[in-house]
CSV table of C-alpha atoms in Angstrom, one decimal:
chain,number,residue,atom,x,y,z
A,1,UNK,CA,-37.2,-9.5,-17.0
A,2,UNK,CA,-36.8,-10.3,-13.4
A,3,UNK,CA,-37.5,-14.0,-13.7
A,4,UNK,CA,-36.0,-14.8,-17.1
A,5,UNK,CA,-33.3,-12.4,-18.3
A,6,UNK,CA,-31.7,-11.4,-15.0
A,7,UNK,CA,-30.7,-15.1,-14.0
A,8,UNK,CA,-29.0,-15.4,-17.5
A,9,UNK,CA,-26.7,-12.5,-16.7
A,10,UNK,CA,-26.1,-13.8,-13.2
A,11,UNK,CA,-25.2,-17.2,-14.7
A,12,UNK,CA,-22.6,-15.4,-17.0
A,13,UNK,CA,-21.3,-13.6,-13.9
A,14,UNK,CA,-20.9,-16.9,-12.0
A,15,UNK,CA,-19.1,-18.5,-14.9
A,16,UNK,CA,-16.7,-15.6,-15.4
A,17,UNK,CA,-16.0,-15.2,-11.7
A,18,UNK,CA,-15.3,-19.0,-11.4
A,19,UNK,CA,-13.0,-18.7,-14.4
A,20,UNK,CA,-11.0,-15.9,-12.8
A,21,UNK,CA,-10.9,-17.6,-9.4
A,22,UNK,CA,-9.4,-20.6,-11.2
A,23,UNK,CA,-6.7,-18.5,-12.9
A,24,UNK,CA,-5.8,-17.1,-9.4
A,25,UNK,CA,-5.5,-20.6,-8.0
A,26,UNK,CA,-8.5,-20.3,-5.8
A,27,UNK,CA,-10.3,-23.6,-6.2
A,28,UNK,CA,-13.5,-22.2,-4.5
A,29,UNK,CA,-14.7,-18.8,-3.4
A,30,UNK,CA,-16.9,-16.0,-4.5
A,31,UNK,CA,-16.8,-12.8,-6.4
A,32,UNK,CA,-18.8,-9.9,-7.8
A,33,UNK,CA,-18.5,-7.3,-10.6
A,34,UNK,CA,-18.0,-3.8,-9.1
A,35,UNK,CA,-18.1,-0.2,-10.5
A,36,UNK,CA,-14.3,0.2,-10.7
A,37,UNK,CA,-11.2,-1.0,-8.9
A,38,UNK,CA,-11.6,1.6,-6.1
A,39,UNK,CA,-14.9,0.0,-5.1
A,40,UNK,CA,-13.4,-3.5,-5.4
A,41,UNK,CA,-10.6,-2.5,-3.0
A,42,UNK,CA,-13.2,-1.2,-0.6
A,43,UNK,CA,-14.9,-4.6,-0.7
A,44,UNK,CA,-11.6,-6.1,0.4
A,45,UNK,CA,-11.2,-3.8,3.3
A,46,UNK,CA,-14.8,-4.3,4.5
A,47,UNK,CA,-14.6,-8.1,4.3
A,48,UNK,CA,-11.3,-8.0,6.2
A,49,UNK,CA,-13.0,-6.1,9.0
A,50,UNK,CA,-16.1,-8.3,9.1
A,51,UNK,CA,-14.0,-11.5,9.1
A,52,UNK,CA,-11.9,-10.3,12.0
A,53,UNK,CA,-14.7,-8.6,13.9
A,54,UNK,CA,-18.1,-10.0,12.8
A,55,UNK,CA,-19.9,-8.0,15.5
A,56,UNK,CA,-19.0,-4.8,13.6
A,57,UNK,CA,-21.9,-5.3,11.2
A,58,UNK,CA,-24.4,-4.8,14.1
A,59,UNK,CA,-22.5,-2.7,16.5
A,60,UNK,CA,-20.4,-0.4,14.3
A,61,UNK,CA,-16.9,0.9,14.9
A,62,UNK,CA,-17.5,2.0,18.5
A,63,UNK,CA,-17.3,-1.6,19.6
A,64,UNK,CA,-13.8,-2.0,18.1
A,65,UNK,CA,-10.2,-1.1,19.0
A,66,UNK,CA,-8.4,1.3,16.7
A,67,UNK,CA,-8.0,-0.7,13.4
A,68,UNK,CA,-5.1,-0.3,11.1
A,69,UNK,CA,-4.6,-1.2,7.4
A,70,UNK,CA,-1.0,-1.8,6.1
A,71,UNK,CA,-0.3,-0.9,2.5
A,72,UNK,CA,2.9,-0.1,0.7
A,73,UNK,CA,3.9,3.5,0.1
A,74,UNK,CA,3.3,2.9,-3.6
A,75,UNK,CA,-0.3,1.6,-3.1
A,76,UNK,CA,-3.2,3.1,-5.0
A,77,UNK,CA,-4.9,6.1,-3.5
A,78,UNK,CA,-8.2,4.2,-3.4
A,79,UNK,CA,-6.9,2.4,-0.2
A,80,UNK,CA,-7.0,5.7,1.7
A,81,UNK,CA,-10.2,6.8,0.0
A,82,UNK,CA,-11.8,3.5,1.0
A,83,UNK,CA,-10.5,3.8,4.6
A,84,UNK,CA,-12.2,7.2,4.8
A,85,UNK,CA,-15.5,6.0,3.2
A,86,UNK,CA,-15.7,2.9,5.4
A,87,UNK,CA,-15.1,4.7,8.7
A,88,UNK,CA,-11.5,3.5,9.3
A,89,UNK,CA,-10.1,7.0,8.7
A,90,UNK,CA,-7.2,7.9,6.4
A,91,UNK,CA,-4.8,7.8,9.3
A,92,UNK,CA,-5.6,4.2,9.8
A,93,UNK,CA,-3.6,3.4,6.6
A,94,UNK,CA,0.0,2.7,7.6
A,95,UNK,CA,2.4,3.0,4.7
A,96,UNK,CA,5.1,0.3,4.4
A,97,UNK,CA,8.4,1.3,2.9
A,98,UNK,CA,9.4,-0.2,-0.5
A,99,UNK,CA,12.7,-1.1,-2.2
A,100,UNK,CA,14.1,1.0,-5.1
A,101,UNK,CA,11.9,-0.9,-7.6
A,102,UNK,CA,8.7,0.0,-5.7
A,103,UNK,CA,8.1,-3.4,-4.1
A,104,UNK,CA,7.0,-3.7,-0.4
A,105,UNK,CA,9.7,-4.5,2.0
A,106,UNK,CA,8.5,-7.4,4.1
A,107,UNK,CA,11.0,-6.6,6.8
A,108,UNK,CA,9.4,-3.2,7.1
A,109,UNK,CA,5.9,-4.8,7.1
A,110,UNK,CA,6.9,-7.0,10.1
A,111,UNK,CA,8.3,-3.9,11.9
A,112,UNK,CA,5.1,-1.9,11.3
A,113,UNK,CA,2.8,-4.7,12.5
A,114,UNK,CA,4.9,-5.0,15.8
A,115,UNK,CA,4.7,-1.2,16.2
A,116,UNK,CA,1.0,-1.1,15.7
A,117,UNK,CA,0.5,-3.9,18.3
A,118,UNK,CA,2.8,-2.2,20.8
A,119,UNK,CA,0.5,0.9,20.7
A,120,UNK,CA,-2.6,-1.2,21.5
A,121,UNK,CA,-4.0,-0.9,18.0
A,122,UNK,CA,-5.3,-3.7,15.9
A,123,UNK,CA,-3.8,-4.6,12.4
A,124,UNK,CA,-6.7,-6.0,10.4
A,125,UNK,CA,-5.5,-6.1,6.8
A,126,UNK,CA,-2.5,-6.0,4.6
A,127,UNK,CA,-3.0,-4.7,1.1
A,128,UNK,CA,-0.4,-5.9,-1.4
A,129,UNK,CA,-0.1,-4.5,-4.9
A,130,UNK,CA,0.4,-6.4,-8.1
A,131,UNK,CA,1.3,-3.7,-10.7
A,132,UNK,CA,1.7,-0.4,-9.0
A,133,UNK,CA,0.5,2.7,-10.8
A,134,UNK,CA,3.8,4.5,-11.3
A,135,UNK,CA,6.5,1.8,-11.4
A,136,UNK,CA,4.5,-1.3,-12.3
A,137,UNK,CA,5.9,-3.1,-9.3
A,138,UNK,CA,4.7,-6.5,-8.0
A,139,UNK,CA,4.9,-7.0,-4.2
A,140,UNK,CA,6.3,-10.3,-3.0
A,141,UNK,CA,3.1,-12.1,-2.3
A,142,UNK,CA,4.5,-15.3,-0.9
A,143,UNK,CA,6.5,-13.5,1.8
A,144,UNK,CA,3.6,-11.2,2.6
A,145,UNK,CA,1.3,-14.2,2.9
A,146,UNK,CA,3.7,-15.8,5.4
A,147,UNK,CA,3.5,-12.7,7.6
A,148,UNK,CA,-0.3,-12.5,7.3
A,149,UNK,CA,-0.6,-16.2,8.3
A,150,UNK,CA,1.6,-15.6,11.3
A,151,UNK,CA,-0.4,-12.6,12.5
A,152,UNK,CA,-3.8,-13.9,11.3
A,153,UNK,CA,-4.3,-10.9,9.0
A,154,UNK,CA,-6.5,-10.7,5.9
A,155,UNK,CA,-4.4,-10.3,2.7
A,156,UNK,CA,-6.0,-8.3,0.0
A,157,UNK,CA,-4.1,-7.9,-3.3
A,158,UNK,CA,-4.8,-4.9,-5.5
A,159,UNK,CA,-4.1,-6.4,-8.9
A,160,UNK,CA,-6.4,-4.1,-10.8
A,161,UNK,CA,-3.5,-3.3,-13.2
A,162,UNK,CA,-1.4,-6.4,-13.0
A,163,UNK,CA,-4.0,-9.2,-12.7
A,164,UNK,CA,-3.8,-9.8,-16.5
A,165,UNK,CA,-0.5,-11.6,-16.0
A,166,UNK,CA,-2.5,-14.5,-14.7
A,167,UNK,CA,-3.5,-15.2,-18.3
A,168,UNK,CA,0.1,-15.7,-19.3
A,169,UNK,CA,2.1,-18.9,-18.6
A,170,UNK,CA,5.2,-16.8,-19.2
A,171,UNK,CA,4.5,-14.0,-16.8
A,172,UNK,CA,2.1,-15.3,-14.2
A,173,UNK,CA,5.1,-15.9,-11.9
A,174,UNK,CA,5.0,-12.1,-11.2
A,175,UNK,CA,2.0,-12.9,-9.0
A,176,UNK,CA,3.4,-16.1,-7.4
A,177,UNK,CA,1.5,-16.6,-4.1
A,178,UNK,CA,-1.8,-15.1,-5.2
A,179,UNK,CA,-3.4,-18.4,-4.4
A,180,UNK,CA,-2.8,-17.6,-0.7
A,181,UNK,CA,-4.6,-14.2,-0.8
A,182,UNK,CA,-7.9,-13.8,0.9
A,183,UNK,CA,-9.2,-11.4,-1.8
A,184,UNK,CA,-8.1,-9.5,-4.9
A,185,UNK,CA,-9.1,-6.8,-7.3
A,186,UNK,CA,-8.8,-7.4,-11.0
A,187,UNK,CA,-9.8,-4.9,-13.7
A,188,UNK,CA,-10.4,-6.5,-17.1
A,189,UNK,CA,-10.9,-3.0,-18.5
A,190,UNK,CA,-7.2,-2.4,-18.2
A,191,UNK,CA,-4.7,-4.8,-19.9
A,192,UNK,CA,-7.4,-7.3,-21.0
A,193,UNK,CA,-9.0,-4.6,-23.1
A,194,UNK,CA,-12.6,-4.9,-21.9
A,195,UNK,CA,-14.7,-1.7,-22.2
A,196,UNK,CA,-14.7,0.6,-19.2
A,197,UNK,CA,-16.0,-0.1,-16.6
A,198,UNK,CA,-15.2,-3.7,-15.8
A,199,UNK,CA,-13.8,-4.6,-12.4
A,200,UNK,CA,-14.0,-7.8,-10.5
A,201,UNK,CA,-13.6,-8.5,-6.7
A,202,UNK,CA,-12.7,-12.1,-5.9
A,203,UNK,CA,-12.4,-13.8,-2.5
A,204,UNK,CA,-11.5,-17.3,-1.4
A,205,UNK,CA,-14.1,-17.1,1.4
A,206,UNK,CA,-17.3,-18.3,-0.3
A,207,UNK,CA,-19.7,-16.9,2.3
A,208,UNK,CA,-18.0,-13.6,3.3
A,209,UNK,CA,-19.7,-11.3,0.7
A,210,UNK,CA,-23.1,-12.4,2.1
A,211,UNK,CA,-22.1,-12.3,5.7
A,212,UNK,CA,-20.7,-8.8,5.3
A,213,UNK,CA,-23.5,-7.2,3.3
A,214,UNK,CA,-26.7,-9.2,3.5
A,215,UNK,CA,-29.7,-7.7,5.3
A,216,UNK,CA,-32.2,-10.4,4.2
A,217,UNK,CA,-34.8,-8.1,2.8
A,218,UNK,CA,-37.6,-10.5,2.2
A,219,UNK,CA,-39.6,-8.2,0.0
A,220,UNK,CA,-36.9,-8.6,-2.6
A,221,UNK,CA,-35.1,-11.8,-1.8
A,222,UNK,CA,-37.8,-14.3,-1.1
A,223,UNK,CA,-36.6,-17.9,-0.6
A,224,UNK,CA,-39.5,-19.4,-2.5
A,225,UNK,CA,-39.0,-17.9,-6.0
A,226,UNK,CA,-39.6,-20.0,-9.0
A,227,UNK,CA,-35.8,-20.0,-9.9
A,228,UNK,CA,-32.6,-20.7,-8.1
A,229,UNK,CA,-32.3,-17.9,-5.5
A,230,UNK,CA,-28.5,-18.0,-5.6
A,231,UNK,CA,-29.0,-15.9,-8.8
A,232,UNK,CA,-30.1,-13.0,-6.5
A,233,UNK,CA,-26.7,-11.4,-6.0
A,234,UNK,CA,-28.1,-8.0,-4.9
A,235,UNK,CA,-28.1,-9.0,-1.2
A,236,UNK,CA,-24.4,-9.8,-1.1
A,237,UNK,CA,-23.4,-6.6,-3.0
A,238,UNK,CA,-23.3,-3.1,-1.6
A,239,UNK,CA,-25.4,-1.8,-4.4
A,240,UNK,CA,-28.4,-4.2,-5.0
A,241,UNK,CA,-29.1,-2.9,-8.5
A,242,UNK,CA,-26.0,-3.2,-10.8
A,243,UNK,CA,-25.0,-2.8,-14.4
A,244,UNK,CA,-24.4,-5.9,-16.4
A,245,UNK,CA,-20.7,-5.4,-16.6
A,246,UNK,CA,-20.1,-9.1,-17.1
A,247,UNK,CA,-21.7,-9.1,-20.5
A,248,UNK,CA,-18.9,-7.1,-22.3
A,249,UNK,CA,-16.2,-9.3,-20.7
A,250,UNK,CA,-18.1,-12.6,-21.4
A,251,UNK,CA,-18.6,-11.7,-25.1
A,252,UNK,CA,-15.0,-10.5,-25.5
A,253,UNK,CA,-13.6,-13.6,-23.8
A,254,UNK,CA,-15.8,-15.9,-25.9
A,255,UNK,CA,-14.7,-14.2,-29.1
A,256,UNK,CA,-11.0,-14.0,-28.4
A,257,UNK,CA,-10.4,-17.1,-26.2
A,258,UNK,CA,-7.7,-17.8,-23.7
A,259,UNK,CA,-4.9,-18.0,-26.2
A,260,UNK,CA,-5.5,-14.6,-27.8
A,261,UNK,CA,-5.7,-12.9,-24.5
A,262,UNK,CA,-2.5,-14.6,-23.4
A,263,UNK,CA,-0.8,-13.4,-26.6
A,264,UNK,CA,-2.0,-9.9,-26.0
A,265,UNK,CA,-0.5,-9.8,-22.5
A,266,UNK,CA,2.8,-11.4,-23.7
A,267,UNK,CA,3.0,-8.9,-26.5
A,268,UNK,CA,2.4,-5.9,-24.2
A,269,UNK,CA,5.3,-7.0,-22.0
A,270,UNK,CA,7.5,-7.7,-25.0
A,271,UNK,CA,6.8,-4.2,-26.4
A,272,UNK,CA,7.7,-2.7,-23.0
A,273,UNK,CA,11.0,-4.6,-23.0
A,274,UNK,CA,11.7,-3.4,-26.6
A,275,UNK,CA,11.0,0.2,-25.8
A,276,UNK,CA,13.1,0.1,-22.6
A,277,UNK,CA,16.0,-1.3,-24.7
A,278,UNK,CA,15.6,1.4,-27.3
A,279,UNK,CA,15.6,4.2,-24.7
A,280,UNK,CA,18.7,2.8,-23.1
A,281,UNK,CA,20.5,3.1,-26.5
A,282,UNK,CA,19.1,6.5,-27.5
A,283,UNK,CA,20.9,9.7,-26.7
A,284,UNK,CA,19.0,12.1,-24.5
A,285,UNK,CA,16.9,9.4,-22.9
A,286,UNK,CA,17.8,7.8,-19.6
A,287,UNK,CA,16.0,4.6,-18.4
A,288,UNK,CA,15.5,4.8,-14.6
A,289,UNK,CA,15.1,1.1,-14.1
A,290,UNK,CA,14.5,-2.0,-16.1
A,291,UNK,CA,10.7,-2.5,-16.2
A,292,UNK,CA,9.1,-5.4,-14.3
A,293,UNK,CA,5.9,-4.8,-16.1
A,294,UNK,CA,4.8,-2.5,-18.9
A,295,UNK,CA,5.5,0.8,-17.0
A,296,UNK,CA,8.5,2.5,-18.6
A,297,UNK,CA,10.1,5.1,-16.3
A,298,UNK,CA,12.6,7.4,-18.0
A,299,UNK,CA,14.0,10.9,-18.2
A,300,UNK,CA,14.4,12.9,-21.4
A,301,UNK,CA,17.4,15.2,-20.9
A,302,UNK,CA,17.5,18.1,-23.4
A,303,UNK,CA,20.8,18.9,-25.1
A,304,UNK,CA,21.3,22.1,-22.9
A,305,UNK,CA,21.4,20.0,-19.7
A,306,UNK,CA,23.4,16.9,-20.8
A,307,UNK,CA,26.8,18.1,-19.6
A,308,UNK,CA,25.8,19.9,-16.4
A,309,UNK,CA,26.3,18.8,-12.9
A,310,UNK,CA,23.3,16.6,-11.8
A,311,UNK,CA,22.6,18.2,-8.5
A,312,UNK,CA,19.2,18.9,-6.9
A,313,UNK,CA,18.7,22.1,-8.8
A,314,UNK,CA,19.4,20.2,-12.1
A,315,UNK,CA,16.8,17.6,-11.2
A,316,UNK,CA,14.2,20.3,-10.3
A,317,UNK,CA,14.7,22.0,-13.7
A,318,UNK,CA,14.6,18.6,-15.5
A,319,UNK,CA,11.3,17.7,-13.9
A,320,UNK,CA,9.8,20.8,-15.5
A,321,UNK,CA,10.9,20.0,-19.1
A,322,UNK,CA,7.9,17.7,-19.8
A,323,UNK,CA,5.5,20.6,-18.9
A,324,UNK,CA,7.2,23.1,-21.1
A,325,UNK,CA,5.4,24.0,-24.3
A,326,UNK,CA,8.1,25.0,-26.7
A,327,UNK,CA,8.6,24.7,-30.4
A,328,UNK,CA,11.3,22.1,-31.2
A,329,UNK,CA,13.1,22.0,-34.5
């Protein structure tokens, strides 16, 4: 198994990773399948730290100034969880204000970076989001990349949810600028429809996974094996032993092809637009904003509340209607 089957799965992984790197506009780079988007985001944070402070791997956090991670206030909770797990601490995550559609305000990002530096702290990474959990918002990647370039910060994009738009010629502009990211998370078990779990971490830096994680254990990763030792991905991963998550995606992608997956993404966004339009025209439903993605945010206003003054008390009562279990005729 070790010498014959394992390299075949690794070859599949290399093929799919390179395919996804190409879709993201990253002509070269590296990647690895991870047990979920939260772990993939943790990879991004760790590589950002190791890139900025390579001595961390040997010396630990005590050798570093206070590090800060900037992420929008709509970012996934895994950023704080990852900060805690990796030793940054949850307080190291600095929330950046968003506009009414849930997109990071780059003016606020710049202000926060200046504030961090003025306190003698070190900004090390900006986490942008492509497809936020609640509103389905896409942060302005080009503008964020400009700021990251100016301040020499690692740019990680959490596109666990929204990464599938890269399959669509019609909608990939939602992630315009992704080719400038240092790393990204993409979960095919979401909109692509792969079986859970199936998450990929991608980075433009071909050697950073190895530099950040390798310990060179010669009793496992001998350089004189009878096959190409680049198939030994265990040393560049956090885990070593991993499930063959690539197999389910490789088989699905082979069976459906690029065009079918593109049609599925386009159809999902078309259905979201249709539903939003129906809600806007249906009594009792109030669309809160036109969807940017497939997330539909709305209120259902029961007949007894439709002609009342919409003050804070009204909103409090309305927020409880979805939790009520009552018989409706």
